[in-house]
JSON list of C-alpha atoms in Angstrom, two decimals:
[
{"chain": "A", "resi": 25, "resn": "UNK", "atom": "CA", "xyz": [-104.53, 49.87, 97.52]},
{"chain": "A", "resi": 26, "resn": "UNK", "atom": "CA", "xyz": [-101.38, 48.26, 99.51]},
{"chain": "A", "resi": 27, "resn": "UNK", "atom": "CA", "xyz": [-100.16, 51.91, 101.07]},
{"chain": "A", "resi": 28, "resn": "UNK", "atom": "CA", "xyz": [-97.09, 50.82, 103.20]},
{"chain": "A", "resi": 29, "resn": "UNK", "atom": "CA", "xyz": [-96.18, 47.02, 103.65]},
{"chain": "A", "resi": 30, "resn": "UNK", "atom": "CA", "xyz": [-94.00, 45.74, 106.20]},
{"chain": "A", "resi": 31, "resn": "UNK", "atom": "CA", "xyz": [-92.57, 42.40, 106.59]},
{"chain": "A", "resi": 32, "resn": "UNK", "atom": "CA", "xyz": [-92.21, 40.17, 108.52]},
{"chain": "A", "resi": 33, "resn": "UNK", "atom": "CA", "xyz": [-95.10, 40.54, 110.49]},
{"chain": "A", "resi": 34, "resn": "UNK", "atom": "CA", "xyz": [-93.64, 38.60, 113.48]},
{"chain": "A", "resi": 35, "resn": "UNK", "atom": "CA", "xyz": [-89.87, 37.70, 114.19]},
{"chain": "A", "resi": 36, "resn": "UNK", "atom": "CA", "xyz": [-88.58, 36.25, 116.70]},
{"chain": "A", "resi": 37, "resn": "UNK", "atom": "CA", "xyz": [-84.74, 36.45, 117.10]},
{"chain": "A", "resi": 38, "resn": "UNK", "atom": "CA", "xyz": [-81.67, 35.18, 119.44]},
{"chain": "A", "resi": 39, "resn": "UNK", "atom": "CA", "xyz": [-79.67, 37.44, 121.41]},
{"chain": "A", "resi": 40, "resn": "UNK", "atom": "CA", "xyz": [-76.98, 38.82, 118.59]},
{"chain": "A", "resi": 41, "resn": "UNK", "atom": "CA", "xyz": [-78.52, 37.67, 115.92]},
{"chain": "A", "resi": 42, "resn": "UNK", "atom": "CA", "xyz": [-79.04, 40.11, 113.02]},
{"chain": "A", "resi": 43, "resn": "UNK", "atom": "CA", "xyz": [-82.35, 41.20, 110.95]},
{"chain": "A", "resi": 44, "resn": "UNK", "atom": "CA", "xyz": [-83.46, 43.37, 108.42]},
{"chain": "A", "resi": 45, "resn": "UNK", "atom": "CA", "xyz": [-86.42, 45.32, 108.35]},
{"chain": "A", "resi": 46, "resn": "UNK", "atom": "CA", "xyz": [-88.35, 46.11, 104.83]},
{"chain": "A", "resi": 47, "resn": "UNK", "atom": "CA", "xyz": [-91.01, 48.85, 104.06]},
{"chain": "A", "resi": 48, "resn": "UNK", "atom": "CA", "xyz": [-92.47, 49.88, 100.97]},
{"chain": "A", "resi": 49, "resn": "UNK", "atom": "CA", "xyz": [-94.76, 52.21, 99.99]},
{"chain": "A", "resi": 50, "resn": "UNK", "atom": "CA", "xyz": [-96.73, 52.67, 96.71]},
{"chain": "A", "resi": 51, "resn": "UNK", "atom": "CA", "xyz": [-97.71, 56.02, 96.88]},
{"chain": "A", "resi": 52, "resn": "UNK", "atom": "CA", "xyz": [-94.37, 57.67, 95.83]},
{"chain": "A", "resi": 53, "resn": "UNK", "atom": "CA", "xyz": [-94.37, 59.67, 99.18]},
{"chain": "A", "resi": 54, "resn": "UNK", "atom": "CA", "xyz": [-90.53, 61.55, 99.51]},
{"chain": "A", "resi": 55, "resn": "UNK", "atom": "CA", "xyz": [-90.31, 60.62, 102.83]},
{"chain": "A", "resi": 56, "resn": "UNK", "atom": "CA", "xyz": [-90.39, 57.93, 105.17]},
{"chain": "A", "resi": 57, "resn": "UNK", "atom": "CA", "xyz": [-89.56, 57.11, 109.09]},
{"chain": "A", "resi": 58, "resn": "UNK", "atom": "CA", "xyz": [-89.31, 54.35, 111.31]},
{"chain": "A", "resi": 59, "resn": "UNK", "atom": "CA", "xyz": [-90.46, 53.93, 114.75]},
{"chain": "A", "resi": 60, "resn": "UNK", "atom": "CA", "xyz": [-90.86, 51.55, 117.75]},
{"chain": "A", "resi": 61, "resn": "UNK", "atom": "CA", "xyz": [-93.55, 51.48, 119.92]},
{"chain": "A", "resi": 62, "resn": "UNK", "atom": "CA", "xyz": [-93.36, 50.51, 123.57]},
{"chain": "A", "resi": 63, "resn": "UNK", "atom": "CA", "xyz": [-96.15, 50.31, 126.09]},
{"chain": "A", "resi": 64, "resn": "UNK", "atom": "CA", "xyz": [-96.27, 53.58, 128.13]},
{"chain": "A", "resi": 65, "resn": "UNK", "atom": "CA", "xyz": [-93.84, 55.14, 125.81]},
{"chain": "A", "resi": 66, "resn": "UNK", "atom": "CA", "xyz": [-96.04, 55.42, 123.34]},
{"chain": "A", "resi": 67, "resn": "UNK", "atom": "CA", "xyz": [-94.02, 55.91, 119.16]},
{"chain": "A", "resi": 68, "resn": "UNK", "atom": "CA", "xyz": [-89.98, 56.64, 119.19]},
{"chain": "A", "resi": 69, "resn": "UNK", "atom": "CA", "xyz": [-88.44, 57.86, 116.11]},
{"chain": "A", "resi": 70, "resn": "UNK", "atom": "CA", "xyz": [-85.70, 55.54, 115.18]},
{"chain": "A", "resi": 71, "resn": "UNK", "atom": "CA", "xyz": [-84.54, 56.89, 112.23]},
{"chain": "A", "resi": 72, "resn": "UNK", "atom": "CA", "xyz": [-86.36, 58.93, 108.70]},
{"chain": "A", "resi": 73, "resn": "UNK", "atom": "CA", "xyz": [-85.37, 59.84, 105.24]},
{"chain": "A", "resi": 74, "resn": "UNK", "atom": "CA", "xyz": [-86.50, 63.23, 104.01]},
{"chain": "A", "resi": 75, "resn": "UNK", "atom": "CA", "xyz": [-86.02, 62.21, 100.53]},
{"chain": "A", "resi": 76, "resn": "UNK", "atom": "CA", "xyz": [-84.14, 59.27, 99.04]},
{"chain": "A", "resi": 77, "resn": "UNK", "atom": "CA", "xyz": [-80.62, 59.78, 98.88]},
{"chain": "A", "resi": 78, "resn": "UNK", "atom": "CA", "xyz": [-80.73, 61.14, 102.74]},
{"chain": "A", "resi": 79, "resn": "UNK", "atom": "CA", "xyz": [-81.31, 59.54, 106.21]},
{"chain": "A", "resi": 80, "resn": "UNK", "atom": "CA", "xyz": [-80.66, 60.96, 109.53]},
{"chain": "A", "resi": 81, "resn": "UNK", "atom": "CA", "xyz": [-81.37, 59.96, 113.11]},
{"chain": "A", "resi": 82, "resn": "UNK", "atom": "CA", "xyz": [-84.30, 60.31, 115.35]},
{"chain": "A", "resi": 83, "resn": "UNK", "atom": "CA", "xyz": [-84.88, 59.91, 118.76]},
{"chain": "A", "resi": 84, "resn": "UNK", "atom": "CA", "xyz": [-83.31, 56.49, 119.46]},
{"chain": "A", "resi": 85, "resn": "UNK", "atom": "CA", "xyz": [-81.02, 55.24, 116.78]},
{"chain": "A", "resi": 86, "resn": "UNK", "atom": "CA", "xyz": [-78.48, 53.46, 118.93]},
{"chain": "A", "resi": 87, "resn": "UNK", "atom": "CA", "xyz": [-78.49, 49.83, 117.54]},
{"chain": "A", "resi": 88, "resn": "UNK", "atom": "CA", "xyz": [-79.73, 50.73, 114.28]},
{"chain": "A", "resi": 89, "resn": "UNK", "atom": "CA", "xyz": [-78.79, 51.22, 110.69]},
{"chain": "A", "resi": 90, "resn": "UNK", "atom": "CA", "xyz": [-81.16, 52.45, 107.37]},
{"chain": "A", "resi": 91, "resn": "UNK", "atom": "CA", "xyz": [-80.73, 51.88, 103.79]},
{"chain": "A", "resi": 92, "resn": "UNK", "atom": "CA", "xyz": [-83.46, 54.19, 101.70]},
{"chain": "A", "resi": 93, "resn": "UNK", "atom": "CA", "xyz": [-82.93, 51.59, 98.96]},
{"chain": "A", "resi": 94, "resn": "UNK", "atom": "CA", "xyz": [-85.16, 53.85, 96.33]},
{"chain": "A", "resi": 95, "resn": "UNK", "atom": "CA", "xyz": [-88.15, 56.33, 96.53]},
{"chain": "A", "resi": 96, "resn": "UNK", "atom": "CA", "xyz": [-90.29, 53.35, 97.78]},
{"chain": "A", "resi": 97, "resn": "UNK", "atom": "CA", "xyz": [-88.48, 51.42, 99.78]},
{"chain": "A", "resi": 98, "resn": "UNK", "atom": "CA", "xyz": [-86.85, 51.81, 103.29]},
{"chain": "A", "resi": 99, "resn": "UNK", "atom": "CA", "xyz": [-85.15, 48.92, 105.37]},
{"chain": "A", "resi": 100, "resn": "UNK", "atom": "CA", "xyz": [-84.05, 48.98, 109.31]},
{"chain": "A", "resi": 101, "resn": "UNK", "atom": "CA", "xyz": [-81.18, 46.50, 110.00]},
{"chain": "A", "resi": 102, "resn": "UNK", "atom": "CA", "xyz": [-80.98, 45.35, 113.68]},
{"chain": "A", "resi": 103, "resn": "UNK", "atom": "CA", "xyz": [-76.55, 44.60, 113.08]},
{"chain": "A", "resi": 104, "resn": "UNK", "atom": "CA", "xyz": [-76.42, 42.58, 116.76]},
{"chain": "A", "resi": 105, "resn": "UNK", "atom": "CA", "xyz": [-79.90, 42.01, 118.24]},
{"chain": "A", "resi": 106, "resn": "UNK", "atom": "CA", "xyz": [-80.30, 43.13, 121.99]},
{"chain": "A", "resi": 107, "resn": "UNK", "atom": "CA", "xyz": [-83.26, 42.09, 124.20]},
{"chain": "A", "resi": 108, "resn": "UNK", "atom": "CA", "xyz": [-84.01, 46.01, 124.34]},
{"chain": "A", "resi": 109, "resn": "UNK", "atom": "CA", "xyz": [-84.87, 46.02, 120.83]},
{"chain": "A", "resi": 110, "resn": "UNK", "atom": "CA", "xyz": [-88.01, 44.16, 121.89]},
{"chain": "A", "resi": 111, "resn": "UNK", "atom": "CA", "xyz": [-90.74, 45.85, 120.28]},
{"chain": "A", "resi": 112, "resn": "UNK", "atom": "CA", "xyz": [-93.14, 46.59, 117.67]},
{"chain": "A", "resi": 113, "resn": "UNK", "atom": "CA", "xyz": [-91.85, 48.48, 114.34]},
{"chain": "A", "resi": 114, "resn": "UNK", "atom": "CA", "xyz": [-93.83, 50.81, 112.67]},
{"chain": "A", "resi": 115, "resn": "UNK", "atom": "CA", "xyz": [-93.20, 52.15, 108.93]},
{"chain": "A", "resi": 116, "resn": "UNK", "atom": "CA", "xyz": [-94.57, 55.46, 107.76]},
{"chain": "A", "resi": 117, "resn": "UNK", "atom": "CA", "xyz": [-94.57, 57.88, 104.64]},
{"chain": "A", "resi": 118, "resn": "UNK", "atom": "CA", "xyz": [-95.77, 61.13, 103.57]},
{"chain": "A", "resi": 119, "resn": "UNK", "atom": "CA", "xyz": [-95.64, 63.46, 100.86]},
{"chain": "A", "resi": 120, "resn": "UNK", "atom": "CA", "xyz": [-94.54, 66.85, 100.71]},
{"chain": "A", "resi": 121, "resn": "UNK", "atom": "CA", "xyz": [-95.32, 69.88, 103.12]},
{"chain": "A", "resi": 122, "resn": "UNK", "atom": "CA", "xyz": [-97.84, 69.06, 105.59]},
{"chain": "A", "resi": 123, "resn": "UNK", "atom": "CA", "xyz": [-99.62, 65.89, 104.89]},
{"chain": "A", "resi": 124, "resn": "UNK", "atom": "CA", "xyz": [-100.55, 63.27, 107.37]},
{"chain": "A", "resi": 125, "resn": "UNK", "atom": "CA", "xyz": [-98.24, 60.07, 107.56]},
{"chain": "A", "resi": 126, "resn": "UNK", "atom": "CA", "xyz": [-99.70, 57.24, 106.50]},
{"chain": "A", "resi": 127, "resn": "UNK", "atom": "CA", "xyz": [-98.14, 53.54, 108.72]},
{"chain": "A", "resi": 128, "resn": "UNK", "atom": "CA", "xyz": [-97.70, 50.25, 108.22]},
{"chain": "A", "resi": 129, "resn": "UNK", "atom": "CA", "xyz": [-99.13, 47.59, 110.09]},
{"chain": "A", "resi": 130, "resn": "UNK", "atom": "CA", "xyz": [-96.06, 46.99, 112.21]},
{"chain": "A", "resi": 131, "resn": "UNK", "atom": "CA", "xyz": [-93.46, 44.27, 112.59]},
{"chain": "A", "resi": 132, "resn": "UNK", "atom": "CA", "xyz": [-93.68, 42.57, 116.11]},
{"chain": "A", "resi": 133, "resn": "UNK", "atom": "CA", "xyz": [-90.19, 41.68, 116.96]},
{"chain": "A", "resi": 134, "resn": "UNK", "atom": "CA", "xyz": [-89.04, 39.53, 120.17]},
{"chain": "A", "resi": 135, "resn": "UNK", "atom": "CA", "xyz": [-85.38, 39.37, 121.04]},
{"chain": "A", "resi": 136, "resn": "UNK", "atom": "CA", "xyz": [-84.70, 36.23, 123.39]},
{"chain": "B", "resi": 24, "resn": "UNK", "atom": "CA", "xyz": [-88.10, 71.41, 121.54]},
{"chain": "B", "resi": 25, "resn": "UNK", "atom": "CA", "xyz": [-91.62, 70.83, 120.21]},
{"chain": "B", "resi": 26, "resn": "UNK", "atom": "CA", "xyz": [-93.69, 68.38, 122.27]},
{"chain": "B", "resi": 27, "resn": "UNK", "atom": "CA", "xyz": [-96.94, 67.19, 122.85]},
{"chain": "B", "resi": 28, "resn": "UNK", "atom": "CA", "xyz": [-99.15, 65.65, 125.99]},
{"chain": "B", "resi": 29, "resn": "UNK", "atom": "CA", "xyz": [-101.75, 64.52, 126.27]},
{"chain": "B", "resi": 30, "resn": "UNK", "atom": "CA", "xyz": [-104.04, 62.72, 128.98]},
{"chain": "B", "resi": 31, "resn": "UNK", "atom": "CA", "xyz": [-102.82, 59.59, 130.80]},
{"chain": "B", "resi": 32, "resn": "UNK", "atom": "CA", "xyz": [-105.10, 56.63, 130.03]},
{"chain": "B", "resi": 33, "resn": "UNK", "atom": "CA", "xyz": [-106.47, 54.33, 130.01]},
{"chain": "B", "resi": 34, "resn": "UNK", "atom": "CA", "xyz": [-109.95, 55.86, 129.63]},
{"chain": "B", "resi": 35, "resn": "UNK", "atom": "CA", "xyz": [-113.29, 53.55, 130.32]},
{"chain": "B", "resi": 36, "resn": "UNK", "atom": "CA", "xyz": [-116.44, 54.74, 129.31]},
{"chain": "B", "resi": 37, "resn": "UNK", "atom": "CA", "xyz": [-119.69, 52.95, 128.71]},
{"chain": "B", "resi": 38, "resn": "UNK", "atom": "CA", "xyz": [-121.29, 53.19, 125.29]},
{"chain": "B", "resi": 39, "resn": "UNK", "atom": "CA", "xyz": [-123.16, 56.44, 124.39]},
{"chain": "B", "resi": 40, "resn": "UNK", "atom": "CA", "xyz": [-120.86, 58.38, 126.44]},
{"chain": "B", "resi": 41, "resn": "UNK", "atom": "CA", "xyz": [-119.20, 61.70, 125.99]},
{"chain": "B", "resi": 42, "resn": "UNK", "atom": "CA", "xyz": [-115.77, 61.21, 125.31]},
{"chain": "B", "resi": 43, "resn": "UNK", "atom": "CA", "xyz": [-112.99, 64.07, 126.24]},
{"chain": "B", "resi": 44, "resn": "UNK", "atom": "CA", "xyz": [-108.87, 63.25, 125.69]},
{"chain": "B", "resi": 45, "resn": "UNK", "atom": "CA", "xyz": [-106.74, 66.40, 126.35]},
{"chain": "B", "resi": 46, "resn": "UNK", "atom": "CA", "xyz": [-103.94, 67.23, 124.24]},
{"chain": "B", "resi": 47, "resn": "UNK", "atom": "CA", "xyz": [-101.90, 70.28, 124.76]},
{"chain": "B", "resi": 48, "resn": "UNK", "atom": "CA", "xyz": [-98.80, 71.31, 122.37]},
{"chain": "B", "resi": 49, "resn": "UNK", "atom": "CA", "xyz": [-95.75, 73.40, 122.74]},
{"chain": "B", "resi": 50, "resn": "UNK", "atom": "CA", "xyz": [-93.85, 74.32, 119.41]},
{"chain": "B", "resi": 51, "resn": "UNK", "atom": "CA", "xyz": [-92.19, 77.23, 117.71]},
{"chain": "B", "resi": 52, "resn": "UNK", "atom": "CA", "xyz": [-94.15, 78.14, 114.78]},
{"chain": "B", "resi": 53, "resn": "UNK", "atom": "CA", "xyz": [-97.59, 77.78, 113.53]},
{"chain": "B", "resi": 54, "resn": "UNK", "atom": "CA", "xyz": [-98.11, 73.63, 113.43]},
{"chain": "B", "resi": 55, "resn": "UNK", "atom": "CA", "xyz": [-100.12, 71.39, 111.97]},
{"chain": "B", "resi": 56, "resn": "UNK", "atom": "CA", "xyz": [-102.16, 69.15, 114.25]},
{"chain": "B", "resi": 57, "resn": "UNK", "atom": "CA", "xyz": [-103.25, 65.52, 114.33]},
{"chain": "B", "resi": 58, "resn": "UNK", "atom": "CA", "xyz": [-105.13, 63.16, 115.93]},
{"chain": "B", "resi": 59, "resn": "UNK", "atom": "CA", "xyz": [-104.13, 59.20, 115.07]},
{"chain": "B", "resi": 60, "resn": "UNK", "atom": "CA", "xyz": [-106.11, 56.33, 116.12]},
{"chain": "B", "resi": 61, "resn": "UNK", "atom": "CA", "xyz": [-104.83, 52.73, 116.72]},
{"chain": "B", "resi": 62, "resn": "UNK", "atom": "CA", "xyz": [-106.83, 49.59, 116.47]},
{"chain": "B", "resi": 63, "resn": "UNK", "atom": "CA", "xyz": [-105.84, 46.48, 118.40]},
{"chain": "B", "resi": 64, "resn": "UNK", "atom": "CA", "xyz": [-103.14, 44.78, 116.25]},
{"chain": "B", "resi": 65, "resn": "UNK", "atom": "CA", "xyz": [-102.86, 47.41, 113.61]},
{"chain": "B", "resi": 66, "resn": "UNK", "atom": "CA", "xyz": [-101.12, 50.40, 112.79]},
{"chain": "B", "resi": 67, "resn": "UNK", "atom": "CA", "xyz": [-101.98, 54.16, 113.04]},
{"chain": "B", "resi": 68, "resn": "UNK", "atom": "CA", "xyz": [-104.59, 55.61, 110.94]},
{"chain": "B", "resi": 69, "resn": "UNK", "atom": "CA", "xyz": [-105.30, 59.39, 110.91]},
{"chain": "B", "resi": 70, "resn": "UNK", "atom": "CA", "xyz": [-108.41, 60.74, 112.06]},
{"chain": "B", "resi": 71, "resn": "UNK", "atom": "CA", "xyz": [-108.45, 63.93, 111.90]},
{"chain": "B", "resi": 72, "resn": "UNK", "atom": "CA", "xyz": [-106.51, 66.73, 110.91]},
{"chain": "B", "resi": 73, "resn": "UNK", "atom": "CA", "xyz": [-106.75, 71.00, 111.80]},
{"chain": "B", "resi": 74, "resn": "UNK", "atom": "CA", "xyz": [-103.68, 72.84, 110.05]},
{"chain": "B", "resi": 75, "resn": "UNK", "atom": "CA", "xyz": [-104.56, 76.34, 111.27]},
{"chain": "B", "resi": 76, "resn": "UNK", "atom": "CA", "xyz": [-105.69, 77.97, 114.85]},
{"chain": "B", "resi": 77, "resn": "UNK", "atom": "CA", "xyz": [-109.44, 77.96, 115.23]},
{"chain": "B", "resi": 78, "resn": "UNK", "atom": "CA", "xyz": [-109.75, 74.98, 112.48]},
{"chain": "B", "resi": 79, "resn": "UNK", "atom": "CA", "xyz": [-111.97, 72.13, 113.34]},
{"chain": "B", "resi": 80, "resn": "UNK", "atom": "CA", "xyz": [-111.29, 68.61, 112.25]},
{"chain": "B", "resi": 81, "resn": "UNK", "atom": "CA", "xyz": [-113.92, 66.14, 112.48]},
{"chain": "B", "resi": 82, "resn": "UNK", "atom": "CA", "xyz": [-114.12, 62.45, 111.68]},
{"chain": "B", "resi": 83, "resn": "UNK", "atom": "CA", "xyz": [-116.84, 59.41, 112.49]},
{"chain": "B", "resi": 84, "resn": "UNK", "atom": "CA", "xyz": [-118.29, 61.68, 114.78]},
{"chain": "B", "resi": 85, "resn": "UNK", "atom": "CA", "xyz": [-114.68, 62.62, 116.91]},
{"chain": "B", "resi": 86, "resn": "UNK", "atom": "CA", "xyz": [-113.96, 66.45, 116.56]},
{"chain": "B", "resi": 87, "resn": "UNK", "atom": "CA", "xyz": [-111.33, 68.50, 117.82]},
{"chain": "B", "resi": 88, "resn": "UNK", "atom": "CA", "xyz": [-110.72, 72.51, 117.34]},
{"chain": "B", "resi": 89, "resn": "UNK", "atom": "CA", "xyz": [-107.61, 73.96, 116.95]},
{"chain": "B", "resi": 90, "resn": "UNK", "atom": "CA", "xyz": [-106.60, 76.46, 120.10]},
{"chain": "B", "resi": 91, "resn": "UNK", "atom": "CA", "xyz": [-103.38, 78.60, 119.45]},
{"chain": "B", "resi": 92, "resn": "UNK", "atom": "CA", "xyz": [-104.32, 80.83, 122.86]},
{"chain": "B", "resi": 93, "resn": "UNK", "atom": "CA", "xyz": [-104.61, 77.64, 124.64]},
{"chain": "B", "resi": 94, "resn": "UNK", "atom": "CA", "xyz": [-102.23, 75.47, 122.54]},
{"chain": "B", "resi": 95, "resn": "UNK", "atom": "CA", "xyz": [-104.56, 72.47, 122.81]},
{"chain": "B", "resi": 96, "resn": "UNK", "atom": "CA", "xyz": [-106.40, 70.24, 120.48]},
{"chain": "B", "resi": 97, "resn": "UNK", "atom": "CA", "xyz": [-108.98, 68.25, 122.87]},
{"chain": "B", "resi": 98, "resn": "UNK", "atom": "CA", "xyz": [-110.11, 64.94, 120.80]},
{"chain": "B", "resi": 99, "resn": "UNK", "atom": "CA", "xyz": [-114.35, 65.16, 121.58]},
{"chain": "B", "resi": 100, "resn": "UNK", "atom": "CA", "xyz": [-117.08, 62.19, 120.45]},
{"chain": "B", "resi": 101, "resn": "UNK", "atom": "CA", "xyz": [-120.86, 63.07, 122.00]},
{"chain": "B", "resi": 102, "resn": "UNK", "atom": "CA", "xyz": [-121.78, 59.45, 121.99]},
{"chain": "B", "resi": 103, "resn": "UNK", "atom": "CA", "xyz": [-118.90, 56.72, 121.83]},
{"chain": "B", "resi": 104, "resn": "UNK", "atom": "CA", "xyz": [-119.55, 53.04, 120.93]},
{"chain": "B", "resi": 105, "resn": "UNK", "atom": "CA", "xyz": [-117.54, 49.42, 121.51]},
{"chain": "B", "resi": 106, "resn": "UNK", "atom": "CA", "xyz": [-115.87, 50.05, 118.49]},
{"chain": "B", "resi": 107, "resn": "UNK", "atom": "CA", "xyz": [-114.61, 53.15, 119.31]},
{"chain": "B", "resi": 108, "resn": "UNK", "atom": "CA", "xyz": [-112.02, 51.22, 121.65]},
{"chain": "B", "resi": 109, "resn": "UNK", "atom": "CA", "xyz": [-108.21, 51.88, 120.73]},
{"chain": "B", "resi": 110, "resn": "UNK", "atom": "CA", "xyz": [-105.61, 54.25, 121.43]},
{"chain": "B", "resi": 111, "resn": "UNK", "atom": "CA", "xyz": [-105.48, 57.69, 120.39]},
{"chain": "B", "resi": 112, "resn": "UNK", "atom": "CA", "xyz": [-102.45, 59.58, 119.53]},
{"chain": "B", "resi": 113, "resn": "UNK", "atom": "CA", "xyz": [-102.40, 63.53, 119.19]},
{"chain": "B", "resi": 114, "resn": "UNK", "atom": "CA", "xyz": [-99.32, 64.78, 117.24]},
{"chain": "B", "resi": 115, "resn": "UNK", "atom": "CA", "xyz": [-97.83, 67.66, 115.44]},
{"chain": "B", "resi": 116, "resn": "UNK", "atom": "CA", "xyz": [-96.15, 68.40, 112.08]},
{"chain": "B", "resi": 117, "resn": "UNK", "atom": "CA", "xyz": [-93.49, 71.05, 112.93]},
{"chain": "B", "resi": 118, "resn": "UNK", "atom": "CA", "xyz": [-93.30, 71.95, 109.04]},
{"chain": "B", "resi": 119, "resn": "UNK", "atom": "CA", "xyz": [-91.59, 71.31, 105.84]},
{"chain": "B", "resi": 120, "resn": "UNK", "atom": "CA", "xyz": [-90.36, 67.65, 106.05]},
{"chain": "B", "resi": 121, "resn": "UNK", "atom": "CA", "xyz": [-89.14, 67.73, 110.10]},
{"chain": "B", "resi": 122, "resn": "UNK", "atom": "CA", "xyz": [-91.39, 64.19, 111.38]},
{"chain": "B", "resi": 123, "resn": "UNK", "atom": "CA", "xyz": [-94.16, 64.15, 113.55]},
{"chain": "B", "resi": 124, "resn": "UNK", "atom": "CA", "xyz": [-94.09, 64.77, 117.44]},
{"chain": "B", "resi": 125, "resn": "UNK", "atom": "CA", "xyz": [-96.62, 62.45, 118.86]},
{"chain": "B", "resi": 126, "resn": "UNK", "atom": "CA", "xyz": [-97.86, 62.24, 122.29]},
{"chain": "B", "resi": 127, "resn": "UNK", "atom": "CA", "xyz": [-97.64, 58.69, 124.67]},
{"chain": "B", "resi": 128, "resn": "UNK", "atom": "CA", "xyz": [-101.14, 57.74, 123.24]},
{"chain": "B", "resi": 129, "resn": "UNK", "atom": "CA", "xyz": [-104.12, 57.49, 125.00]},
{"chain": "B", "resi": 130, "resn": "UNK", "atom": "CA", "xyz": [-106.11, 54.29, 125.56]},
{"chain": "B", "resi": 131, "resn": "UNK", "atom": "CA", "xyz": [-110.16, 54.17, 125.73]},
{"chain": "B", "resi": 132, "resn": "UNK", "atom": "CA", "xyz": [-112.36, 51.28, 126.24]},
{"chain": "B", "resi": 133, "resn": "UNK", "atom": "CA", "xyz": [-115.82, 51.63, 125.51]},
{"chain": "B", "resi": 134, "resn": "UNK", "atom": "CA", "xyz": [-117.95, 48.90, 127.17]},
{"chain": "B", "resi": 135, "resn": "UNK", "atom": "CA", "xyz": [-121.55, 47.19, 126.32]}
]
């Protein structure tokens, strides 16, 4: 019953520093996105993978990299941490054609 | 490009209230819409769904109808309660695996 798991839950990095990011979902959905949520911008599209074997940007992918490790899982690698990047993280997946996404609980990351 | 808004927030209502949040679309094509809701520390959960014009989702009481001559799908609960507090989202599936559009999210408090 574990849908998509994120972790860490909280992280709290230096300036520069570098992090990565895991998801994982159990309900061998194809695809799979990431987004960060900021207040009064409400969810960003960072990056998504259609399928594994493909990513491709979204919105705002400047300062970010994606591995789509295997059908399940699907990491977001901060290379040089910026205060910017301050935000929460949200993981999602879906199946094929229309169905809804289904989201993690979010990673709650502070850059000092 | 496709987009979605929906009304600013944050929305305050005491309990039994009606509850209205707007959401209009624009997109090319024949959408599916969504309504997400957000619970404090969590991540989204879908709510409800319409994938064709005059369809009507409905979930724990919250309905919305799909309008293709208005291109809105207006989120509606006839009596709302505390635990009805959160955010809403209203968002789009364009088609075939392109991600979601979401609006900025919409926040309610329901008070005692």
């Amino acid at each position: 019953n574990a849908g998509v798991t994120q972790t860490p839950k909280f992280q709290v990095l230096k300036t520069g520093q570098s992090m990565t990011l895991q998801c994982a979902q159990d309900m061998n959905h194809n695809s799979m996105y990431w987004y960060r949520q900021d207040p009064g911008m409400g969810l960003r599209l960072i990056y998504y993978s259609a399928s594994e074997g493909t990513t491709d940007k979204g919105e705002v992918p400047n300062g970010y990299n994606v591995s789509r490790l295997n059908k399940r899982e699907f990491s977001l690698r901060l290379e040089s941490a910026a205060p910017s990047q301050t935000s929460v993280y949200f993981c999602a997946s879906t199946g094929t054609g229309e169905q809804p996404q289904h989201f993690g609980d979010g990673t709650r990351l502070s850059i000092l | 490009g496709d987009s979605v808004t929906q009304m600013e927030g944050p929305v305050t209502l005491s309990e039994e209230a009606f509850l209205t949040i707007n959401c209009t679309y624009t997109a090319t094509g024949y959408p599916s819409l969504f309504w997400y809701v957000q619970y404090p520390g969590e991540g989204l959960q879908l709510l409800l769904k319409a994938t064709k014009a005059d369809d009507k989702g409905s979930n724990k009481g919250f309905e919305a109808t799909y309008r293709k001559e208005t291109t809105s799908f207006h989120l509606e609960k006839g009596s709302v309660q505390v635990s009805d507090s959160a955010v809403y989202f209203c968002a789009l599936a364009p088609g075939g695996n392109t991600p979601l559009v979401f609006g900025k999210g919409t926040r309610l408090s329901v008070i005692a």
